Amino acid sequence: MTTMTMAKALNEALRQSLDTDPKVLLMGEDIGKLGGVFRITDGLQKDFGEERVIDTPLAESGIVGTAIGLALRGYRPVVEIQFDGFVFPAYDQIVTQLAKMHARALGKVKMPVVIRIPYAGGIGAVEHHSESPETLFAHIPGLKVVSPSNAQDAYWMLRQSIDCDDPVIFFEPKRRYWDKGEVDTEAIPGPLHKARVTREGTDLTLAAYGPMVKVCLEAAAAAESEGRSLEVVDLRSLSPMDFDTIQASVEKTRRLVVVHEAPVFLGTGAEIAARITERCFYHLEAPVLRVGGFHAPYPPARLEEEYLPGLDRVLDAVDRALAY
Amino acid sequence: MTTMTMAKALNEALRQSLDTDPKVLLMGEDIGKLGGVFRITDGLQKDFGEERVIDTPLAESGIVGTAIGLALRGYRPVVEIQFDGFVFPAYDQIVTQLAKMHARALGKVKMPVVIRIPYAGGIGAVEHHSESPETLFAHIPGLKVVSPSNAQDAYWMLRQSIDCDDPVIFFEPKRRYWDKGEVDTEAIPGPLHKARVTREGTDLTLAAYGPMVKVCLEAAAAAESEGRSLEVVDLRSLSPMDFDTIQASVEKTRRLVVVHEAPVFLGTGAEIAARITERCFYHLEAPVLRVGGFHAPYPPARLEEEYLPGLDRVLDAVDRALAY
Amino acid sequence: MSVKSTAARRTTRGGAKRRGGEPELVQLLTPEGKRVEHSEYSIDLTPEELRGLYRDMVLTRRFDAEAITLQRQGELGLWASLLGQEAAQIGSGRATRPDDYVFPTYREHGVAWTRDVDPLNLLGMFRGVNHGGWDPNENNFHLYTIVIGSQTLHATGYAMGVAKDGADSAVIAYFGDGASSQGDVAEAFTFAAVYNAPVVFFCQNNQWAISEPTAMQSRVPIYQRSAGYGFPGVRVDGNDVLAVLAVTKAALERARTGQGPMLVEAFTYRMGAHTTTDDPTRYRADEEREQWELKDPILRLKTYLEAEGFADEAYYASIEKESDALAKRVRDGVRTMPNPDTMAIFENVYADGHALVDEERAQFAEYLASFADETEEH
Amino acid sequence: MSVKSTAARRTTRGGAKRRGGEPELVQLLTPEGKRVEHSEYSIDLTPEELRGLYRDMVLTRRFDAEAITLQRQGELGLWASLLGQEAAQIGSGRATRPDDYVFPTYREHGVAWTRDVDPLNLLGMFRGVNHGGWDPNENNFHLYTIVIGSQTLHATGYAMGVAKDGADSAVIAYFGDGASSQGDVAEAFTFAAVYNAPVVFFCQNNQWAISEPTAMQSRVPIYQRSAGYGFPGVRVDGNDVLAVLAVTKAALERARTGQGPMLVEAFTYRMGAHTTTDDPTRYRADEEREQWELKDPILRLKTYLEAEGFADEAYYASIEKESDALAKRVRDGVRTMPNPDTMAIFENVYADGHALVDEERAQFAEYLASFADETEEH
Ligand SMILES: Cc1ncc(C[n+]2csc(CCOP(=O)(O)OP(=O)(O)O)c2C)c(N)n1
Ligand SMILES: Cc1ncc(C[n+]2csc(CCOP(=O)(O)OP(=O)(O)O)c2C)c(N)n1
Ligand SMILES: [Mg+2]
Ligand SMILES: [Mg+2]
């Protein structure tokens, strides 16, 4: 057990994966000497060489497209996309090639490619640097999508994603990079795609992932002082999604609020609301409420605090759900 | 009033728009002499010339990117993407540029670009030619998304989309291209983004759009023979979505089944289920059920009949909803 | 640095020479079947090898014709004919070694033939029973790729892997004149050049991308594209199987020996429609096709074989017989090709499983079973 | 055809000449401030015009320095400095006419200056109060584009529109050495060539794309990229404002007169960090920067002005005063730049309205009002 930032945990996971499996490669813009703009790959090129930690030309489709080719050759590429808003040039390769290759080959080839994407807002950045495009990947059959909320998960979920024989879109909540947590690199991790009840409660369930888990935990703490017991579920995986864990929680609390940064309209909360309502139709005392981004482009930095779901907006939704 | 196929109605709409507004341009692969692979632009280059009906290089990002530039210069480009599965190379330009330009300029520029996409399955095609990617556009703030289900709507909705100052993703249900209907090119059309109750009923609402409206109407007819009265709502617009019309219908029928070809997981049905459940929480006798594609790549043609929501699967969902 | 200078040298020295403005094609066999020499590319084949190329082209053309027929009969949903491109495909395919790796488009039936891919494998996707489904590693022949240009990046990545492995194999990426406009192809050129990847970009310029002539994609010959990325390009007569073989062999050899990527433009012609759903009369004149018929790749080799006395009637008869047998095998194979099981929808979506797929599979099985129950009940 | 041959001619004749392997830069003013002639590109400026260019560069550099300071003080969230690229930007910007249209990246502060864009407009997005927000049509200067390469396609489309309108304006698209790898830039080249669009592609090769040297993007000089697309390219000394002005003027004139696109590679250097969040000590040596300091674009022109006696101390003093005033205006302007109203989140998402935006706006207003109520209550 060591205390480290999420950034360091990710770095450690990459290091361990590189060390363990000679087929693992890292690819991306500025990941070599610079160590990536967030320094997640810091020191790795120095230690593993330019053949395994590969600076690439500035072309995301090219990065993912060649990663597919490397995977066909038996490598396990771990791609870094510099920021959420820059994954779109690679979207065609991800959706029409990476996601479908295994099915196209009737299982005869595998696509163990991880695409790491620092995502979501809260760091005061310029346009295209704060987005939450997870719906656009979770909707695509053939992809797996995960997002850790803390250092320990960051370490293990990345290692498990690299070990996975399917393409995994790995969303890193960039504003949590510098949050510290205990990391046990010897632990036997639970399944990659299982949600976790991070805080137990009885009155209402808050479901979140990535950057919003912390906000939900703070909301639950604040609600406690008002005598309300909120349960917090950290979803961890968005495709597949662990509905069993959410369902079990909601059958207990009878109320659910889903929180994410992505726009609410067709955000992952829509699917959770639809499915949990179907599964828990007779248990729910209130409709599943959603707190998320608005149907507007991610705003300039000076508006992001208002735009982002924070404590107040979560608690407002909790109030509304409890009012039913 | 003339009887014509949806293909012809779209062709007529393009012709009228070209005729009415000299700023309207058509762009796409093979839309000139060939008239497009579906002949939607048949004869238009002959009549309006190569300067207005423009064959483009085989590069979708280039098509949309230059359409943006033409819009900045005051033109109103109508882009044809040859098939649903080939819009992805243009996805970056659509999501990061087209959808955001108006906001980026604080309203000082407009983006009157229509992107026509023949979509969905049922024509026995090879891979990438049968997909329903509407979620991937409807989730994006800044875009409008519509899909007609019949010839009359095809005509007017396309004309209205071209007149709209916002980017519109115009999904054409390719397997309905050859279906005939009455088209009144003199009518005063209703609002572009309003849903329509296509068949009245009292026991349950079927909500659909594009290719699935016909299936739902057939299901409603079949159900009638069993003494069940199904209302069918043709959504027409996916962004914005006319929840008022769905809500009004559900408040009457108290049950809702949403049908689309796109995978259910994070399909548009998820948003409808989430929002209608919230709006009609005390009215719903059953959870909103969804019938749609599976979480699997669109299958080879010989499996598409099983894959696609058809009469039986819709009626099965109706049964399940009515069983609550 | 050595690569750079080689590239520069090659570009000016190679097939790019111009005579009166038109770039010279590398040619070893004229349209009239006359054997000519080329200063840079040469080849020396035994009569048997020459007959082999002839056989390859004839059988490939026969297979293609059979597929068109099967499409007309409703046995296939679609077919993308290679008619006219036999020399480009057989010549380049026969230049590869078994350990080389091929990334085709959807039209490389002739290349598949040279890789010993069972022709029936190619027909599954056109019949609609799968999206390809063969094992790419069995013959080092990747799945057909439909999204234009995508496979050039896969090829480049694969080649990067070959180099990492220290293997001396090469990779060949096929694409069309239309594809040359796609950003992915440009990015593949960049990656290949920057990493000095052992990949040959083989562009079959068949003059058309569906209804669009090559002029809609480029104002200059396509083989000139690569110089600006730092590697050489050459235009070869794509209807001359000997020249294609020689040039591709040289390009692959170059890749193999660490000299990096190369672009080969095979100047050829799509004699038929784009696919069986296309109607070329809407956009091109018959005369063009007629002109190209004079350059027919098979006829040309046959003329040469006959002139040299390398093949006799018995040989042609044996090929004819083999063609008939192939056609029959294909016909029978397609007609008896089983439809996929309905539940195959849920197979191979993931290698490591996915809860939602499992759930949907179970639900759908139950749903299907409910009909069986009903049938039983009544 | 005429375009094609011009292109070919230009490529061999123009700035692409090699001497001992290294491509020759078009240069009209040596790093030592000596005026030289070039066989193809020439310029004849009055002392006043020369002083004007000097003033532009000095004020631009001062503005840039002020922005860096403001970022350090927390007034800006980020700044992308143009330090070192003043000649490339001022020279090319001053080559444009008011009716020409400019598509910048995020670093074209000097170009903006030449287009009379209020410097404060540029700072909004770096302060985080908007994503640009100026009216592109006011100065025919498009919004800054962050997604690398995208704007080259917008520029090409805009130029297609200019041609359709029969106007004789030209368009200039800025991009970086890193951007040259993006598929969008390649597609822009293709579209521009095929439609013979009046667009100049202006690549500022500042040697770095964040931490990656240009060799990671291309093995050959970037100006050579365009020939394979059918239009000429030229490399100009990007730290020589006279050469940049001359070459860009010629390229724009070419576009204006229907001769189609052209690529200009301005060979320059990013003297500072990529942005204020970057730490170049991690990836490049100080000596490199020091070498480039000897080629400083401002010093070079100053030496020339002084040698020719075109400017005196009074002139320099007046520029210094102007610089101070500009810096103060920028400082004051930024510090008093109002934060956007919260409800601006919902503005300008659509031009023609959208029901969901209206609904969310109303709900959010109500939500915000509930706090006001609470405050009032207590
Ligand atoms: C990205 C993409 N856009 C459009 C299409 C539709 N399409 C299929 S083949 C084709 C023309 C391809 O031309 P070319 O590259 O010259 O190859 P050829 O068919 O001539 O062999 C087009 C436009 C596609 N498959 N993929
Ligand atoms: C599509 C995309 N990918 C990545 C980035 C992140 N990024 C911003 S600037 C930059 C380097 C750009 O280099 P270059 O084109 O040479 O321009 P310069 O910054 O040197 O002026 C990168 C990788 C981006 N903005 N867009
Ligand atoms: Mg072609
Ligand atoms: Mg640069």
PDB file of C-alpha atoms and ligand atoms in Angstrom, chain D residues 85 106-107 175-179 204-210 212 214 270 274, ligand 4:
ATOM      1  CA  GLN D  85       7.384  33.795 -35.485  1.00  0.00           C
ATOM      2  CA  TYR D 106      -4.537  29.510 -32.224  1.00  0.00           C
ATOM      3  CA  ARG D 107      -1.145  31.204 -32.492  1.00  0.00           C
ATOM      4  CA  PHE D 175      -1.210  25.596 -39.980  1.00  0.00           C
ATOM      5  CA  GLY D 176       1.809  24.165 -38.255  1.00  0.00           C
ATOM      6  CA  ASP D 177       4.423  21.551 -39.001  1.00  0.00           C
ATOM      7  CA  GLY D 178       2.609  19.155 -36.703  1.00  0.00           C
ATOM      8  CA  ALA D 179      -0.645  19.767 -38.508  1.00  0.00           C
ATOM      9  CA  GLN D 204       4.687  27.864 -40.125  1.00  0.00           C
ATOM     10  CA  ASN D 205       7.278  25.197 -39.560  1.00  0.00           C
ATOM     11  CA  ASN D 206       8.440  26.318 -36.154  1.00  0.00           C
ATOM     12  CA  GLN D 207      10.372  23.045 -35.798  1.00  0.00           C
ATOM     13  CA  TRP D 208       8.206  21.725 -32.986  1.00  0.00           C
ATOM     14  CA  ALA D 209       4.761  20.324 -32.365  1.00  0.00           C
ATOM     15  CA  ILE D 210       4.743  20.582 -28.598  1.00  0.00           C
ATOM     16  CA  GLU D 212       7.944  16.555 -31.211  1.00  0.00           C
ATOM     17  CA  THR D 214       9.368  18.143 -37.369  1.00  0.00           C
ATOM     18  CA  ARG D 270       9.083  28.657 -31.733  1.00  0.00           C
ATOM     19  CA  HIS D 274       4.393  25.529 -26.794  1.00  0.00           C
TER      20      HIS D 274
HETATM   21 MG    MG E   4       4.954  23.609 -34.868  1.00  0.00          MG
END
